[in-house]
Amino acid sequence: MPAVPSAPTSELPPPATTSATSSPAFDPNEVTVIFVLGGPGAGKGTQCAKLVQDYGFVHLSAGDLLRAEQARAGSQFGAMIKEYITEGKIVPMEVTIKLLENAMRAAMSSEAGEAKEAGASSGVKGIPARRFLVDGFPRQMDQAVKFDETVCPSSLVLFLVCPEAILQERLLERGKTSGRDDDNAASIKKRFDTFIHTSMPVVDYYRKQGKVVDIDSAKSIDEVYEDIKRGIAPVVSSSS
Ligand code: UDP
Ligand code: MG
């Protein structure tokens, strides 16, 4: 396993302002954060894209942000991120949280329709970004606690539930064209393992807080989306 970098955020673009360490950077009364969780291949990205279109969410995919940082010329984390992703392991949280926080600030300081960089695709031009889908994060307990404390507590957690056999089939199919380092049989097995042992405790943690909405994602894309729309109604209706 590669060593955890000693100063992991030093090379990442700094946030616009320095945030206090004692309270979250964003006020959950002003910003709606929905975590979208589920096993690899559960359909998180697909469903988030539909929500962006219909509700003007800003979509922040932790995996996409990490892949963009991996590909960024001169990144000191590129090799480390590649190794973690190929091994299906969770990148040290300092890197991922800083990427997410920076992307949220960028989206909020511009119009949502312009926030199109690295994983921050958004829909409706002219509407300031204040609804975020955080896709594929948090997937380890330390990330969950840290993000809630320092960035913004989530309003809701969508949990896409799907049998492993279907997930594997989808990922192998996607692997034919995705070009991803981890859509191969060996990495997929490791990602499942990480999901069960490392990420499920996060879902349980939020379930105890009453935030989890379970979605059967073995169904068709449109059926799943209908269930998701019903699931998020309580948190989007009041802030539209
Ligand atoms: N990853 C990580 N921390 C995160 C999210 C993702 O380290 O908070 C890494 C991890 O190695 C994971 C990979 O990025 O297996 C791919 O994540 P992504 O969400 O893109 O995969 P998906 O679940 O969509 O198949
Ligand atoms: Mg994804």
XYZ file of C-alpha atoms and ligand atoms in Angstrom:
266
model
C 0.000 0.000 0.000
C 1.391 3.463 -0.818
C 2.298 5.775 2.021
C -0.267 8.351 3.036
C 1.073 11.726 1.898
C 2.352 13.860 4.751
C 0.802 17.098 3.501
C -1.950 15.808 1.303
C -3.783 19.019 0.517
C -0.835 21.297 -0.117
C -0.967 21.024 -3.899
C -4.690 21.134 -4.336
C -6.253 24.441 -5.377
C -7.058 26.311 -2.163
C -10.638 27.162 -1.258
C -11.708 30.762 -1.833
C -11.711 31.529 1.885
C -10.276 29.752 4.875
C -12.993 27.863 6.697
C -13.318 27.683 10.451
C -12.485 24.267 11.841
C -15.245 24.303 14.458
C -18.307 24.591 12.202
C -19.125 23.320 8.715
C -18.047 25.462 5.775
C -21.604 25.477 4.414
C -24.845 26.072 6.272
C -27.229 23.129 5.798
C -30.113 25.609 5.941
C -28.801 27.280 2.816
C -27.334 24.305 1.010
C -28.926 20.920 0.380
C -26.499 18.010 0.217
C -27.722 14.562 -0.782
C -25.287 11.664 -0.557
C -25.813 9.023 -3.231
C -24.421 5.687 -2.083
C -24.537 2.111 -3.320
C -22.235 -0.636 -4.521
C -20.016 -0.169 -7.557
C -22.237 -0.290 -10.627
C -25.431 0.442 -8.678
C -26.294 3.292 -11.040
C -25.299 6.303 -8.951
C -23.840 8.297 -11.835
C -26.712 7.452 -14.189
C -29.369 8.526 -11.726
C -27.468 11.652 -10.690
C -27.355 12.781 -14.322
C -31.147 12.569 -14.476
C -31.516 14.547 -11.244
C -29.192 17.249 -12.579
C -31.434 17.682 -15.608
C -34.701 17.864 -13.724
C -33.752 19.644 -10.509
C -30.621 21.663 -11.295
C -28.484 19.808 -8.800
C -24.734 20.158 -9.008
C -23.372 16.629 -9.358
C -20.123 15.950 -7.531
C -18.796 12.465 -8.137
C -15.970 11.686 -5.723
C -14.607 9.091 -8.139
C -14.686 11.540 -11.069
C -12.992 14.249 -9.005
C -10.278 11.776 -7.993
C -9.790 10.621 -11.588
C -9.526 14.260 -12.709
C -6.941 14.956 -10.004
C -5.083 11.802 -11.040
C -4.962 13.095 -14.623
C -4.050 16.681 -13.689
C -0.562 17.526 -14.936
C 1.771 18.053 -11.993
C -0.474 16.561 -9.323
C 1.573 15.084 -6.513
C -1.271 12.632 -5.830
C -1.690 11.174 -9.312
C 0.220 7.948 -8.796
C -1.191 7.424 -5.320
C -4.787 7.887 -6.502
C -4.276 5.473 -9.395
C -2.953 2.801 -7.079
C -5.803 3.157 -4.579
C -8.447 3.092 -7.294
C -6.989 0.034 -9.010
C -6.856 -1.732 -5.646
C -10.434 -0.695 -4.866
C -9.258 1.050 -1.711
C -10.351 4.379 -0.284
C -8.001 7.281 -1.025
C -6.941 9.151 2.164
C -9.862 11.375 3.026
C -7.946 14.666 3.133
C -7.544 14.548 -0.636
C -11.148 13.636 -1.454
C -12.745 16.046 1.004
C -10.643 18.946 -0.220
C -11.563 18.165 -3.831
C -15.263 18.078 -2.895
C -15.106 21.274 -0.865
C -13.280 23.107 -3.627
C -15.816 21.926 -6.190
C -18.703 23.085 -3.990
C -17.139 26.519 -3.579
C -16.497 26.793 -7.289
C -20.103 25.904 -8.061
C -21.475 28.353 -5.511
C -19.297 31.229 -6.612
C -20.345 30.899 -10.229
C -23.692 30.269 -11.821
C -24.624 26.616 -11.681
C -24.712 26.385 -15.457
C -21.065 27.351 -15.577
C -19.833 24.913 -12.960
C -18.879 22.266 -15.427
C -15.394 21.356 -14.325
C -14.203 17.983 -13.092
C -17.254 16.200 -11.842
C -19.182 19.399 -11.115
C -21.553 19.228 -14.020
C -24.740 21.126 -13.502
C -27.885 21.959 -15.327
C -29.750 25.171 -14.988
C -27.936 28.282 -16.110
C -28.413 31.343 -13.980
C -29.466 29.601 -10.788
C -26.826 29.805 -8.048
C -25.801 26.331 -7.006
C -27.169 25.304 -3.645
C -28.277 21.724 -4.214
C -25.551 19.132 -4.368
C -25.533 15.453 -5.139
C -22.429 13.929 -3.623
C -22.034 10.657 -5.503
C -19.963 7.764 -4.185
C -19.010 9.518 -0.959
C -18.654 9.051 1.981
C -17.615 5.419 1.767
C -15.538 5.139 4.915
C -16.512 6.251 8.445
C -13.722 8.783 8.888
C -14.847 10.573 5.706
C -18.451 10.701 6.872
C -17.638 12.208 10.245
C -15.150 14.694 8.826
C -17.377 15.884 5.979
C -20.361 16.381 8.287
C -18.198 18.360 10.708
C -16.186 20.497 8.337
C -18.073 20.794 5.032
C -21.830 20.292 5.367
C -24.131 17.719 6.979
C -26.304 15.966 4.409
C -30.089 16.306 4.295
C -30.643 12.817 2.930
C -28.824 9.669 1.868
C -30.030 7.778 -1.201
C -28.890 4.172 -0.947
C -29.080 2.230 -4.202
C -29.478 -1.464 -3.383
C -28.642 -4.110 -5.988
C -27.522 -7.771 -5.873
C -23.808 -8.307 -6.420
C -24.314 -10.583 -9.440
C -26.113 -7.799 -11.319
C -23.510 -5.234 -10.282
C -20.712 -7.420 -11.574
C -22.464 -7.940 -14.889
C -22.972 -4.179 -15.303
C -19.375 -3.332 -14.429
C -17.894 -5.891 -16.805
C -20.148 -4.523 -19.543
C -19.132 -0.946 -18.714
C -15.483 -2.021 -18.675
C -15.624 -2.761 -22.396
C -15.798 0.984 -23.098
C -15.187 2.927 -19.857
C -11.402 2.916 -19.989
C -11.430 2.865 -16.176
C -8.509 1.253 -14.372
C -10.914 -0.536 -12.029
C -13.611 -1.977 -14.326
C -11.903 -5.371 -14.574
C -12.675 -8.614 -12.742
C -9.791 -8.356 -10.256
C -10.505 -4.744 -9.249
C -14.260 -5.327 -9.169
C -13.819 -8.084 -6.589
C -11.738 -5.752 -4.398
C -14.278 -2.936 -4.771
C -17.090 -5.233 -3.605
C -15.023 -6.228 -0.627
C -14.340 -2.600 0.300
C -18.017 -1.801 -0.166
C -19.161 -4.519 2.241
C -16.538 -4.030 4.932
C -15.761 -0.323 4.742
C -18.719 1.463 3.151
C -21.708 -0.390 4.623
C -20.928 0.890 8.142
C -21.396 4.414 6.752
C -24.874 3.510 5.499
C -25.702 2.010 8.906
C -24.440 5.168 10.616
C -26.768 7.396 8.583
C -29.600 4.911 8.931
C -29.443 5.397 12.698
C -29.837 9.130 12.028
C -32.977 8.420 9.994
C -31.477 9.869 6.810
C -31.378 6.804 4.540
C -33.856 6.211 1.725
C -33.414 2.712 0.253
C -33.887 2.423 -3.495
C -34.100 -0.914 -5.334
C -31.686 -0.242 -8.196
C -31.961 -3.644 -9.852
C -34.967 -2.279 -11.734
C -34.922 -0.351 -15.011
C -33.344 3.113 -15.086
C -36.716 4.847 -15.381
C -38.341 2.804 -12.618
C -35.434 3.509 -10.294
C -35.644 7.200 -11.121
C -39.340 7.340 -10.252
C -38.560 5.852 -6.833
C -35.725 8.337 -6.355
C -37.954 11.304 -7.182
C -40.417 10.144 -4.551
C -37.567 9.591 -2.097
C -36.079 13.063 -2.394
C -39.391 14.952 -2.462
C -39.248 15.867 1.243
C -35.928 17.669 0.896
C -36.362 19.330 -2.485
C -39.911 20.640 -2.194
C -39.174 23.060 0.626
C -36.140 24.611 -1.068
C -37.291 24.930 -4.659
N -12.767 6.530 -4.193
C -12.165 6.886 -3.003
N -12.829 7.699 -2.142
C -14.081 8.143 -2.378
C -14.716 7.778 -3.583
C -14.023 6.958 -4.479
O -11.044 6.503 -2.733
O -14.623 8.858 -1.532
C -12.026 5.660 -5.115
C -12.124 4.204 -4.698
O -10.906 3.577 -5.008
C -13.247 3.690 -5.598
C -12.937 4.460 -6.872
O -12.539 5.762 -6.429
O -13.225 2.303 -5.772
C -14.059 4.575 -7.878
O -15.132 5.257 -7.310
P -16.444 5.577 -8.164
O -17.414 6.244 -7.245
O -16.084 6.259 -9.415
O -16.948 4.110 -8.536
P -18.422 3.610 -8.720
O -18.937 3.314 -7.361
O -19.178 4.717 -9.391
O -18.310 2.401 -9.578
Mg -19.816 6.347 -10.385
